[in-house]
PDB file of N, CA and C in Angstrom:
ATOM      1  N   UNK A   1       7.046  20.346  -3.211  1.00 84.00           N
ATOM      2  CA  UNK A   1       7.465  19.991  -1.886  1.00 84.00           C
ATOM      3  C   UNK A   1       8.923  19.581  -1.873  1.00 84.00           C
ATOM      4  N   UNK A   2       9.362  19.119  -2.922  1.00 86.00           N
ATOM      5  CA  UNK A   2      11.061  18.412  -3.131  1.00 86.00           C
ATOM      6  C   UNK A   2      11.346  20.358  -2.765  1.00 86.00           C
ATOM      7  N   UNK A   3      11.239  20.709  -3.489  1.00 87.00           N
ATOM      8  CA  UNK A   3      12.208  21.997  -3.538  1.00 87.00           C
ATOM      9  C   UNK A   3      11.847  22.785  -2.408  1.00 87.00           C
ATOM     10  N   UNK A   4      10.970  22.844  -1.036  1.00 87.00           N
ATOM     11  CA  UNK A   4      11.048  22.696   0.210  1.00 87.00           C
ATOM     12  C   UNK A   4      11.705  22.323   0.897  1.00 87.00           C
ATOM     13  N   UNK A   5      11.907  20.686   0.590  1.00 89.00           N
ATOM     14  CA  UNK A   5      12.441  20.430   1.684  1.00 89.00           C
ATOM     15  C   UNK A   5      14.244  20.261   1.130  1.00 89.00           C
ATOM     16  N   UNK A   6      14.593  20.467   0.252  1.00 88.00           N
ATOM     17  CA  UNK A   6      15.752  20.427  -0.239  1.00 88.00           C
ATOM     18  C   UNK A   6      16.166  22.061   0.500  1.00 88.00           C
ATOM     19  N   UNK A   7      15.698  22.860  -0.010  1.00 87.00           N
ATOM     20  CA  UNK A   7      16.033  24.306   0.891  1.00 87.00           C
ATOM     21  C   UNK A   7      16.278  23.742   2.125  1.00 87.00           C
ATOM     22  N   UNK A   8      15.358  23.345   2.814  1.00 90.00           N
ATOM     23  CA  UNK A   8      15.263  23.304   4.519  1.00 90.00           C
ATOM     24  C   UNK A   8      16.502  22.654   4.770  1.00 90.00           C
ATOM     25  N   UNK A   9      16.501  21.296   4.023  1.00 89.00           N
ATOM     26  CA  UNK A   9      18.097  20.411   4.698  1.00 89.00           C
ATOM     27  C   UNK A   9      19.333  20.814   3.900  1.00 89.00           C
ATOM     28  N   UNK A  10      19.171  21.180   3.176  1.00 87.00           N
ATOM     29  CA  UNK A  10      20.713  20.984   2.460  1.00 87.00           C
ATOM     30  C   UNK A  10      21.690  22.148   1.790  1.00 87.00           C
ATOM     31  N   UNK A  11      20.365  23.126   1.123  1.00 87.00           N
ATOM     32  CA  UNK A  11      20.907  24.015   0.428  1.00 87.00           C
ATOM     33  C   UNK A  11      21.441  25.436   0.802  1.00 87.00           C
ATOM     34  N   UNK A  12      22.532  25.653   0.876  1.00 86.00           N
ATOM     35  CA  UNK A  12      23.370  26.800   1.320  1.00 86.00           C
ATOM     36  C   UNK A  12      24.251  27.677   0.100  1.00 86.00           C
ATOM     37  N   UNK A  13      24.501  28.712   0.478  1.00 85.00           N
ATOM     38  CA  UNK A  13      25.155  29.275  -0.545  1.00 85.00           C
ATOM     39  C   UNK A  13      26.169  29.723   0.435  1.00 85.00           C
ATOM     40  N   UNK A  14      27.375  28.954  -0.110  1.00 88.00           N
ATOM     41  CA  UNK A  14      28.538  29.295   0.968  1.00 88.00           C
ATOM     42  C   UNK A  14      29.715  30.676   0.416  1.00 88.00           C
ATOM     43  N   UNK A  15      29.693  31.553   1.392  1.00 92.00           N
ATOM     44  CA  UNK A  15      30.305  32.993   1.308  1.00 92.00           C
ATOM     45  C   UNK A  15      31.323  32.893   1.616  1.00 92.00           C
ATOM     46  N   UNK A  16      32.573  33.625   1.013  1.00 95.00           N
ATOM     47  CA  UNK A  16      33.843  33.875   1.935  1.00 95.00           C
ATOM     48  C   UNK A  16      33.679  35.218   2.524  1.00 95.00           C
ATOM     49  N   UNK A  17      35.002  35.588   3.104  1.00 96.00           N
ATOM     50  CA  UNK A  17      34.969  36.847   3.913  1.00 96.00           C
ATOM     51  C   UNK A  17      35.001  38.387   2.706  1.00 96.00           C
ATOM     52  N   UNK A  18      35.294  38.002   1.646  1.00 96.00           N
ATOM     53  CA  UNK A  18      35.268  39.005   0.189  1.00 96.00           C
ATOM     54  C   UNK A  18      33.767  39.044  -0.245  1.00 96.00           C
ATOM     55  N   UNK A  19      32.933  38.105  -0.025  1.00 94.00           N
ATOM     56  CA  UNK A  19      31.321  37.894  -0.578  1.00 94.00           C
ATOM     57  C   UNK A  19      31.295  37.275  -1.750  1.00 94.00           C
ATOM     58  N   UNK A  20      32.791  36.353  -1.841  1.00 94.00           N
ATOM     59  CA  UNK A  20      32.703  35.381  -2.936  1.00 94.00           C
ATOM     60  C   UNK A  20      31.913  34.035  -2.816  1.00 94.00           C
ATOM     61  N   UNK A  21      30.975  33.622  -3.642  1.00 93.00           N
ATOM     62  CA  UNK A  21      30.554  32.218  -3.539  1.00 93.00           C
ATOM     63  C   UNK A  21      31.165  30.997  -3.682  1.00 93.00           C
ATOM     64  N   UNK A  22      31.275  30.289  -2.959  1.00 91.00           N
ATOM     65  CA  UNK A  22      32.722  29.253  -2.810  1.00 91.00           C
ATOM     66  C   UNK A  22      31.865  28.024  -3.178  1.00 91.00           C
ATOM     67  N   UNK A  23      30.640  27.905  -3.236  1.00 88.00           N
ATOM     68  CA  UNK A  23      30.039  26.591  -3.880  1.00 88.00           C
ATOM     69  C   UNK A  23      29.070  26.908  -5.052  1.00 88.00           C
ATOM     70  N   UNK A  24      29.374  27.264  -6.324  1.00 87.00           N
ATOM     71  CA  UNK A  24      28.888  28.350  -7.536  1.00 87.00           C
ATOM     72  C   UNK A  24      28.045  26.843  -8.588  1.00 87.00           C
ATOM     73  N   UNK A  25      28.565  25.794  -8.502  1.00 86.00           N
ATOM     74  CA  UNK A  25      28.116  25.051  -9.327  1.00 86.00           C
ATOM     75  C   UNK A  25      27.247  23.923  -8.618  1.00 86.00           C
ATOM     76  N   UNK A  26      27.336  22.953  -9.354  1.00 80.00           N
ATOM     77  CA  UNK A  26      25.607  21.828  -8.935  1.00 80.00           C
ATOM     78  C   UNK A  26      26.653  20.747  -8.111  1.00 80.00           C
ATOM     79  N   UNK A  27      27.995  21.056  -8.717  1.00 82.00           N
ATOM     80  CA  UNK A  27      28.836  19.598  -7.744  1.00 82.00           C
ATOM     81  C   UNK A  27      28.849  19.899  -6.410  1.00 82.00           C
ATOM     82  N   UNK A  28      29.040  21.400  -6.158  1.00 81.00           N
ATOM     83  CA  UNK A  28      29.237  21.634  -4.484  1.00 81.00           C
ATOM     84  C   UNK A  28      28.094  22.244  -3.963  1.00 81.00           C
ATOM     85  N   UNK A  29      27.116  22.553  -4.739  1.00 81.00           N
ATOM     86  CA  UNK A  29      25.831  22.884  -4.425  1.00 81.00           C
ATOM     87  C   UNK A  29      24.456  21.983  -4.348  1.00 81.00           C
ATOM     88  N   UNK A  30      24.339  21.303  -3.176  1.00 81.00           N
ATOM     89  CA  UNK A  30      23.906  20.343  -2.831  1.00 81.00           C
ATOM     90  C   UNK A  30      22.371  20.491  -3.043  1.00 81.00           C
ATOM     91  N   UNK A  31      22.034  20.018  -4.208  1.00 83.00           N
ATOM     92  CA  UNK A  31      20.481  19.805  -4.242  1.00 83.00           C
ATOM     93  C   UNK A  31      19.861  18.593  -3.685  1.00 83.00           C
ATOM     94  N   UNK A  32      18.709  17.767  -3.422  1.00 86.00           N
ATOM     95  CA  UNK A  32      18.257  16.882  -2.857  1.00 86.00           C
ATOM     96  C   UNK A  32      18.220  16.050  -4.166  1.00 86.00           C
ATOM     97  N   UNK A  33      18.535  14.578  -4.187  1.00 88.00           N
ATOM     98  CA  UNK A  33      18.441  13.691  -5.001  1.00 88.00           C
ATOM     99  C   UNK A  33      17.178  13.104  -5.468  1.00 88.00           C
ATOM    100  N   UNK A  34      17.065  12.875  -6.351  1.00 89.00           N
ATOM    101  CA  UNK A  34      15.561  11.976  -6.527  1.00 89.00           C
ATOM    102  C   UNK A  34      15.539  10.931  -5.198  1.00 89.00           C
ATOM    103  N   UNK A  35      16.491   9.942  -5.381  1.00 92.00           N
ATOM    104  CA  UNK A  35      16.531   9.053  -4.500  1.00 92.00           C
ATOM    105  C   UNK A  35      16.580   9.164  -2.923  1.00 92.00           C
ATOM    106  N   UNK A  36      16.602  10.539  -2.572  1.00 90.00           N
ATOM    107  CA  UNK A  36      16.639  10.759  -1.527  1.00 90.00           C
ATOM    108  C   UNK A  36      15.167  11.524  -0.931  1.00 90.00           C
ATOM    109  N   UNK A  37      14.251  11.517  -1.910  1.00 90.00           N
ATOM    110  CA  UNK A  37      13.209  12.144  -1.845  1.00 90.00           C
ATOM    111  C   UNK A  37      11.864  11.201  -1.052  1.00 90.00           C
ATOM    112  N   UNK A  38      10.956  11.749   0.199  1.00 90.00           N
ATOM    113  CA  UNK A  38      10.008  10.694   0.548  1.00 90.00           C
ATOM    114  C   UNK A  38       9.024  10.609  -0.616  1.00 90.00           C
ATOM    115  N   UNK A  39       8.195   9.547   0.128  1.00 92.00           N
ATOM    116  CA  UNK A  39       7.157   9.101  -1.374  1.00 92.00           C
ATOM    117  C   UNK A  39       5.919  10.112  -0.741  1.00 92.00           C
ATOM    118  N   UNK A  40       5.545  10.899  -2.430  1.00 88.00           N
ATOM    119  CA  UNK A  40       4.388  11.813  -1.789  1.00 88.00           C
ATOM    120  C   UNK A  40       2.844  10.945  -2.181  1.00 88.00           C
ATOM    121  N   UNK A  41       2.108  11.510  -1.289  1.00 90.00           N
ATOM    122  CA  UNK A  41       0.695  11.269  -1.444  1.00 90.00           C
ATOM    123  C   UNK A  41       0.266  12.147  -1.958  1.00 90.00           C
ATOM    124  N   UNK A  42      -0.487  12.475  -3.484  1.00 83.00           N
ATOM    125  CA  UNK A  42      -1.058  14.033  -3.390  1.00 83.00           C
ATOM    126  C   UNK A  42      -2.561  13.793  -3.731  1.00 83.00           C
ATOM    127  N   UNK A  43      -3.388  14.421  -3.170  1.00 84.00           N
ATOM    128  CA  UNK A  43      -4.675  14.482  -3.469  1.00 84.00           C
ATOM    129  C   UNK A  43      -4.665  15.479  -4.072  1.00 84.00           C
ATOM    130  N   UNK A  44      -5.714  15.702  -4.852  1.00 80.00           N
ATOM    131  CA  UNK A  44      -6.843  16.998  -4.860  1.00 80.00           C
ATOM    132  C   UNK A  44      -7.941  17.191  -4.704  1.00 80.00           C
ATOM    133  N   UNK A  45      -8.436  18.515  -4.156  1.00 78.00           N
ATOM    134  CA  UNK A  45     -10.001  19.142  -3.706  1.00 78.00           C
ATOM    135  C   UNK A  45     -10.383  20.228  -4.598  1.00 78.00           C
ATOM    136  N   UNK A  46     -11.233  19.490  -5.075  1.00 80.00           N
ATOM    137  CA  UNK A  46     -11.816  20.240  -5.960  1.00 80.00           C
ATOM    138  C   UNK A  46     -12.278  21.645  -5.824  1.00 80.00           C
ATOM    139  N   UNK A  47     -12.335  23.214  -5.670  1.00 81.00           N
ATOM    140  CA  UNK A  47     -12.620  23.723  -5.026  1.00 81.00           C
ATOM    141  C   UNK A  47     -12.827  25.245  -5.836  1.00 81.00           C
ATOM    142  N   UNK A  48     -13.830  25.349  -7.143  1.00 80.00           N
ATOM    143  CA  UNK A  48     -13.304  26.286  -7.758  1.00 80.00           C
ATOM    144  C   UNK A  48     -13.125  27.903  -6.886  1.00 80.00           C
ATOM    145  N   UNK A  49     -11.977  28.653  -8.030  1.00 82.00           N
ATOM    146  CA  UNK A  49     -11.682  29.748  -7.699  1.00 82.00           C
ATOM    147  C   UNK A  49     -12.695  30.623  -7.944  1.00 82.00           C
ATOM    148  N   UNK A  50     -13.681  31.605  -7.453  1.00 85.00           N
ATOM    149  CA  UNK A  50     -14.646  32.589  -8.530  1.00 85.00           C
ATOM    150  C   UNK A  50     -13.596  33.710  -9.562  1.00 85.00           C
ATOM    151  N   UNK A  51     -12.686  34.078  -8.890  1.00 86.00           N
ATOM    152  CA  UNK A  51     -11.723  35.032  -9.294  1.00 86.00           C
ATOM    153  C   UNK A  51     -11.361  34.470 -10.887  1.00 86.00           C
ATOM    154  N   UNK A  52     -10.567  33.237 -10.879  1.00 83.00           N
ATOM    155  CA  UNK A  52      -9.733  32.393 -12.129  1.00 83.00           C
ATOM    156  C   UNK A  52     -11.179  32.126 -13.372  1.00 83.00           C
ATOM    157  N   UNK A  53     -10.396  32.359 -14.253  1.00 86.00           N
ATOM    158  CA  UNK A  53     -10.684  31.492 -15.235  1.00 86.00           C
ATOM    159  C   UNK A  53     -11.355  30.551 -15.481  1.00 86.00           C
ATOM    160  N   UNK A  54     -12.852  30.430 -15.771  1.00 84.00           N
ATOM    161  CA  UNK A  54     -13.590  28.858 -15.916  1.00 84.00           C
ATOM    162  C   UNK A  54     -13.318  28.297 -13.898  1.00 84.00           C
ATOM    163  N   UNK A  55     -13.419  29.627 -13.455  1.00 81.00           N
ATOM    164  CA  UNK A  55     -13.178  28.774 -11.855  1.00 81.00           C
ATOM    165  C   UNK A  55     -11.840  27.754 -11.425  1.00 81.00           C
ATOM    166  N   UNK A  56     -10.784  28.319 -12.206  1.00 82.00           N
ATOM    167  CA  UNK A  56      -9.234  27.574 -12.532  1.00 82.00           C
ATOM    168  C   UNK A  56      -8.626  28.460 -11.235  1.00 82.00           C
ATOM    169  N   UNK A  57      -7.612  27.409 -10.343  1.00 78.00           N
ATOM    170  CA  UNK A  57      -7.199  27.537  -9.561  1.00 78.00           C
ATOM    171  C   UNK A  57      -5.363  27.425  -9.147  1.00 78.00           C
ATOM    172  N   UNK A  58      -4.749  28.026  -9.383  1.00 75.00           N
ATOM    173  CA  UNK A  58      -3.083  27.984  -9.555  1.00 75.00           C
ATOM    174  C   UNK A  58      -2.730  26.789  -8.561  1.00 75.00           C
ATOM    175  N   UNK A  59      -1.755  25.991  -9.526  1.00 73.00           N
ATOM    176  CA  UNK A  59      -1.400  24.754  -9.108  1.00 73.00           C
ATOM    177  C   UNK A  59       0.142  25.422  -8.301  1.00 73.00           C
ATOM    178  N   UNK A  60       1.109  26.290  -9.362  1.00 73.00           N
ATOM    179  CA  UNK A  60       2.520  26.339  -9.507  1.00 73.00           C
ATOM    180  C   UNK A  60       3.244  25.431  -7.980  1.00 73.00           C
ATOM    181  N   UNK A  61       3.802  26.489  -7.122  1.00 71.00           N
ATOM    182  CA  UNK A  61       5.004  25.982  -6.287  1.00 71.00           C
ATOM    183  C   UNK A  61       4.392  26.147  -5.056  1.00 71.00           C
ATOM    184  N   UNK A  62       3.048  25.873  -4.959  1.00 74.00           N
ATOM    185  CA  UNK A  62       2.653  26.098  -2.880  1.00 74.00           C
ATOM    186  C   UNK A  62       3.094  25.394  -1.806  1.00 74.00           C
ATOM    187  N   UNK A  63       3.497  24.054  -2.421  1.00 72.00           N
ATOM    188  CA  UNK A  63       4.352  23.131  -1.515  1.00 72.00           C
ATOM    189  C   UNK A  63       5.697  24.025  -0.810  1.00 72.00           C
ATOM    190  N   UNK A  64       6.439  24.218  -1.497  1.00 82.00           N
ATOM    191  CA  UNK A  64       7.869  25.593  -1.046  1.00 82.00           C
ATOM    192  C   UNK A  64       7.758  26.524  -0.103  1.00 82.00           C
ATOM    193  N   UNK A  65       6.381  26.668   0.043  1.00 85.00           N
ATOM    194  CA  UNK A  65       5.764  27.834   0.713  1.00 85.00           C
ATOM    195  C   UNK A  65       6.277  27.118   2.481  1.00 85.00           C
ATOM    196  N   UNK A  66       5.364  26.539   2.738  1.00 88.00           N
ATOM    197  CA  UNK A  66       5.194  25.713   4.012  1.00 88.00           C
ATOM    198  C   UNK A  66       5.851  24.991   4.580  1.00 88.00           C
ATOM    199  N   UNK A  67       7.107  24.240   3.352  1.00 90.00           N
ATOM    200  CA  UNK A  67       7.186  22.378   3.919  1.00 90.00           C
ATOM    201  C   UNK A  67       8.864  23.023   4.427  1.00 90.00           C
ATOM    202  N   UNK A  68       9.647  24.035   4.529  1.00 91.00           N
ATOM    203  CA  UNK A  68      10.819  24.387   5.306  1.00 91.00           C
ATOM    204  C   UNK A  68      10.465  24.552   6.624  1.00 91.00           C
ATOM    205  N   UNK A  69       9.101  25.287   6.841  1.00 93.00           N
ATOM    206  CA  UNK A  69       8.837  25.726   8.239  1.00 93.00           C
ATOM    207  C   UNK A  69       8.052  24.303   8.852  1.00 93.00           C
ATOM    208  N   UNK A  70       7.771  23.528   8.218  1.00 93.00           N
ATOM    209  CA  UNK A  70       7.221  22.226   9.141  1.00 93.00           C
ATOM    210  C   UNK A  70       8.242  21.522   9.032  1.00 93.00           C
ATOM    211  N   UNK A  71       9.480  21.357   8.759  1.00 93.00           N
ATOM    212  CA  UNK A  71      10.599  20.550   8.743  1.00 93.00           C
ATOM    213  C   UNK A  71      11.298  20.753   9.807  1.00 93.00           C
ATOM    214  N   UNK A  72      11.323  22.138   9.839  1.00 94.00           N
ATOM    215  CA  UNK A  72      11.675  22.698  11.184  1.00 94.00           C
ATOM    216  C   UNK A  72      10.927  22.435  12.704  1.00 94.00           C
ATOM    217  N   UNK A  73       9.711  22.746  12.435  1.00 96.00           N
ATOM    218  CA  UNK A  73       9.085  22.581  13.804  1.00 96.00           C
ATOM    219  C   UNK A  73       9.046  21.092  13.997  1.00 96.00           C
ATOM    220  N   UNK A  74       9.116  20.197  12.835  1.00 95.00           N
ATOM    221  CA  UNK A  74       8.848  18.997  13.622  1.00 95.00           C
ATOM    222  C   UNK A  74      10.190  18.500  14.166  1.00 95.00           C
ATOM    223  N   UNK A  75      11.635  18.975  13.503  1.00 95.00           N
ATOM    224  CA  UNK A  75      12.835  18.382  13.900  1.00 95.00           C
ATOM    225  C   UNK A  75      13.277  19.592  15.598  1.00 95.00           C
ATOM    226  N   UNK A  76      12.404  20.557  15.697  1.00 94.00           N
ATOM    227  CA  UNK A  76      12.567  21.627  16.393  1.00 94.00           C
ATOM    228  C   UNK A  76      12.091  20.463  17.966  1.00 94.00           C
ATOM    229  N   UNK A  77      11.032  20.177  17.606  1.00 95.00           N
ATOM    230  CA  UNK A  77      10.199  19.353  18.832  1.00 95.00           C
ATOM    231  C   UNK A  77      10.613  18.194  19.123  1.00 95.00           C
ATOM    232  N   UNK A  78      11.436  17.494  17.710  1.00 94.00           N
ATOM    233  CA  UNK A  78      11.574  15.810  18.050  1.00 94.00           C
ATOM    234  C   UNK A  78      13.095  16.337  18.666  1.00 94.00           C
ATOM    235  N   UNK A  79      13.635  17.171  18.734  1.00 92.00           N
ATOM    236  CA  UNK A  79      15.435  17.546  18.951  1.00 92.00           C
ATOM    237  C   UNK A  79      15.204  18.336  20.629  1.00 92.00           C
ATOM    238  N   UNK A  80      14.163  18.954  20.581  1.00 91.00           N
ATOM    239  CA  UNK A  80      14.069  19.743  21.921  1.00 91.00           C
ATOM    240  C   UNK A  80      14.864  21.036  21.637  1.00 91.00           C
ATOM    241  N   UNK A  81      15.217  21.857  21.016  1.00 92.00           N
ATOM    242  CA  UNK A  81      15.981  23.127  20.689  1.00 92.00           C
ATOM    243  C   UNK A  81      14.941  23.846  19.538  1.00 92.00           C
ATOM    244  N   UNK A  82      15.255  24.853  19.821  1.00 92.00           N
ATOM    245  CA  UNK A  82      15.059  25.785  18.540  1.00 92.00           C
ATOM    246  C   UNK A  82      15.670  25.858  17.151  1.00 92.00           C
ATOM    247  N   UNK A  83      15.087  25.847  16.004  1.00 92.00           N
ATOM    248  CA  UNK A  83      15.432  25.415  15.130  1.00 92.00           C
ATOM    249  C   UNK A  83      15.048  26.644  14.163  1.00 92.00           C
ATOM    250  N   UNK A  84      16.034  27.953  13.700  1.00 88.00           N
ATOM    251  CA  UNK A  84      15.791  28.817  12.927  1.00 88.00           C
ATOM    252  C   UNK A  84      16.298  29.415  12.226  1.00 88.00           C
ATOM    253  N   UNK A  85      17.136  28.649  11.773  1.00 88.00           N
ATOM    254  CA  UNK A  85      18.030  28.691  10.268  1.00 88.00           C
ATOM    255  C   UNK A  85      18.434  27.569   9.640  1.00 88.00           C
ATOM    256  N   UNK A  86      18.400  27.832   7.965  1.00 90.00           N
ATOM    257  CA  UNK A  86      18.337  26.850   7.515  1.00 90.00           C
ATOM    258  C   UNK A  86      19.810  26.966   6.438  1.00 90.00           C
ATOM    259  N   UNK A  87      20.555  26.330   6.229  1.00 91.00           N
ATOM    260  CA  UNK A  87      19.668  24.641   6.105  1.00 91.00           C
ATOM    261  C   UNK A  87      20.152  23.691   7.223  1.00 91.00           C
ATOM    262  N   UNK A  88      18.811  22.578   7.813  1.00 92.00           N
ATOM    263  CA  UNK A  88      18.717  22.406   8.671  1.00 92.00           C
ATOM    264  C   UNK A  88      19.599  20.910   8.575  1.00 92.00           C
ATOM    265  N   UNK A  89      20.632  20.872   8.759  1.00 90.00           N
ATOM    266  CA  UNK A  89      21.707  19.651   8.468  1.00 90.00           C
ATOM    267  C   UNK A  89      22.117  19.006   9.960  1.00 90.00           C
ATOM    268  N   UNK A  90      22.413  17.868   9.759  1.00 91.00           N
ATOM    269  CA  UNK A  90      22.459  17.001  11.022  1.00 91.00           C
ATOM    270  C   UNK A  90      23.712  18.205  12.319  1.00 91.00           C
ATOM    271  N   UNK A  91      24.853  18.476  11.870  1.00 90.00           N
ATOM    272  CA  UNK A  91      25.688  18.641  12.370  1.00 90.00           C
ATOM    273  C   UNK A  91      25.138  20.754  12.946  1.00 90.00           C
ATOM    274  N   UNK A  92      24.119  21.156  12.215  1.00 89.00           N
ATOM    275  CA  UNK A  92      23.415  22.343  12.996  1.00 89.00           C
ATOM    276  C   UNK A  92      22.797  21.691  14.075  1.00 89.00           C
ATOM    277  N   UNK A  93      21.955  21.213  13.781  1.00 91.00           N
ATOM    278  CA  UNK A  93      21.068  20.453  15.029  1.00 91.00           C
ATOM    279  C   UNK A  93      21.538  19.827  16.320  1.00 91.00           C
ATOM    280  N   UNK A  94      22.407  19.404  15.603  1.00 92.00           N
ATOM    281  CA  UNK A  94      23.594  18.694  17.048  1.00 92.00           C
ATOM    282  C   UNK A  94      24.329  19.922  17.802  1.00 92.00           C
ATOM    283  N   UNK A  95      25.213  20.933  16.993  1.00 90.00           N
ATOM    284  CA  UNK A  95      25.451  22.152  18.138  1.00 90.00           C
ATOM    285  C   UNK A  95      24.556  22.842  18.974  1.00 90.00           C
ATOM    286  N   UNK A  96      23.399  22.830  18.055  1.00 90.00           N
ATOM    287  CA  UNK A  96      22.458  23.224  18.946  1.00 90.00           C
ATOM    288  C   UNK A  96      21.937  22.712  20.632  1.00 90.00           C
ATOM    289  N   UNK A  97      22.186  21.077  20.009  1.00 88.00           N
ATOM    290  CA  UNK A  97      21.295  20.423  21.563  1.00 88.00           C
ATOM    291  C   UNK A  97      22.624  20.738  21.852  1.00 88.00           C
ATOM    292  N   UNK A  98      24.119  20.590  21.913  1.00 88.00           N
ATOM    293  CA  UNK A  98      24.907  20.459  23.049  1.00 88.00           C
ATOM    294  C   UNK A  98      25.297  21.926  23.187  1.00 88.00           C
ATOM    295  N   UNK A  99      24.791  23.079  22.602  1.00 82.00           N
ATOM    296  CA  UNK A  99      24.634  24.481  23.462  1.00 82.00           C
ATOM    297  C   UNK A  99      25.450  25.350  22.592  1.00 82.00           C
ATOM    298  N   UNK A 100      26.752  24.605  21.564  1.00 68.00           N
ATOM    299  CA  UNK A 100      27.225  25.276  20.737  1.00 68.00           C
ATOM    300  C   UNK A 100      26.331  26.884  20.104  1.00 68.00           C
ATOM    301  N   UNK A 101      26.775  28.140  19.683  1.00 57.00           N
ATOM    302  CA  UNK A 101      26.100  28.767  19.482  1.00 57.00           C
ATOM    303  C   UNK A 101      26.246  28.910  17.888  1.00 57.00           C
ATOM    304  N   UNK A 102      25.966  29.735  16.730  1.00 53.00           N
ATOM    305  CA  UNK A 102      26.066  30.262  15.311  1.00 53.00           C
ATOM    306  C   UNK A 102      25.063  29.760  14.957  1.00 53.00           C
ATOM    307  N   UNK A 103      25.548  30.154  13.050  1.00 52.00           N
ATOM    308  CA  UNK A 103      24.162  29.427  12.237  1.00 52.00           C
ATOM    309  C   UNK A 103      24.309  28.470  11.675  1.00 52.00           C
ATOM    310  N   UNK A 104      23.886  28.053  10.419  1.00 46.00           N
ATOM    311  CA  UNK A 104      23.911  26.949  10.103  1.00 46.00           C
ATOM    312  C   UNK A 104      25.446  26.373   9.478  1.00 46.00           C
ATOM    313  N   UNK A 105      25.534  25.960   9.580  1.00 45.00           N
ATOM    314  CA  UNK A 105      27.060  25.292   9.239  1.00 45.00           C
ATOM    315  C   UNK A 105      26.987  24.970   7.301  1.00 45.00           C
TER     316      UNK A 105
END
C-alpha cells in the first residue's frame, strides 16, 4: 500500500522537451518517507486458493493495485473536481478547483 500511495501523491518522472529525465536519481525523485507513511491495519482471511499449492494464496503487491485509484476518488469528492492524473500533489488539486487547466504539475 506505501508504494500506492507514494505513486498517487508524489511520484513523477519529470521530462524535458528532448525526452530527457530531469529527476534520474532518489534526491529529486520523490519517494514517500517512512515517516510520512499512515499506520496500517492489516488483517488476514483465511481463504484457501484450490488452484495454489497446499491451497497457498499470493500475498506479493495487491495493495498498488487499488490504493492510487481510492486516493483519488476520495480527494476527487472531498475537493469537488475531478481527479485523473497522478501524481496527485497539493498544488494539481488546487488548479483544478480554481479552473486552471493541464496535468499534473
Amino acid at each position: 500500500m506505501s508504494m500506492g500511495l507514494s505513486l498517487a501523491s508524489r511520484e513523477a518522472l519529470v521530462v524535458d522537451d528532448e525526452g530527457r529525465v530531469m529527476n534520474p536519481g532518489f534526491r529529486t525523485y520523490q519517494l514517500m518517507r517512512y515517516s510520512e507513511q499512515p499506520e496500517y491495519v492489516v488483517e488476514f482471511v483465511e481463504t484457501p486458493n484450490i488452484e495454489g499449492p497446499m491451497g497457498a494464496r499470493g500475498l506479493g503487491e495487491h495493495g498498488i493495485i487499488g490504493t492510487p485509484v481510492a486516493l483519488a476518488n476520495a480527494l476527487s469528492s472531498a475537493s469537488g473536481v475531478d481527479l485523473n492524473t497522478f501524481p496527485l500533489t497539493p498544488e494539481c488539486i488546487w488548479s483544478r478547483r480554481v479552473g486552471l487547466t493541464g496535468d499534473s504539475m
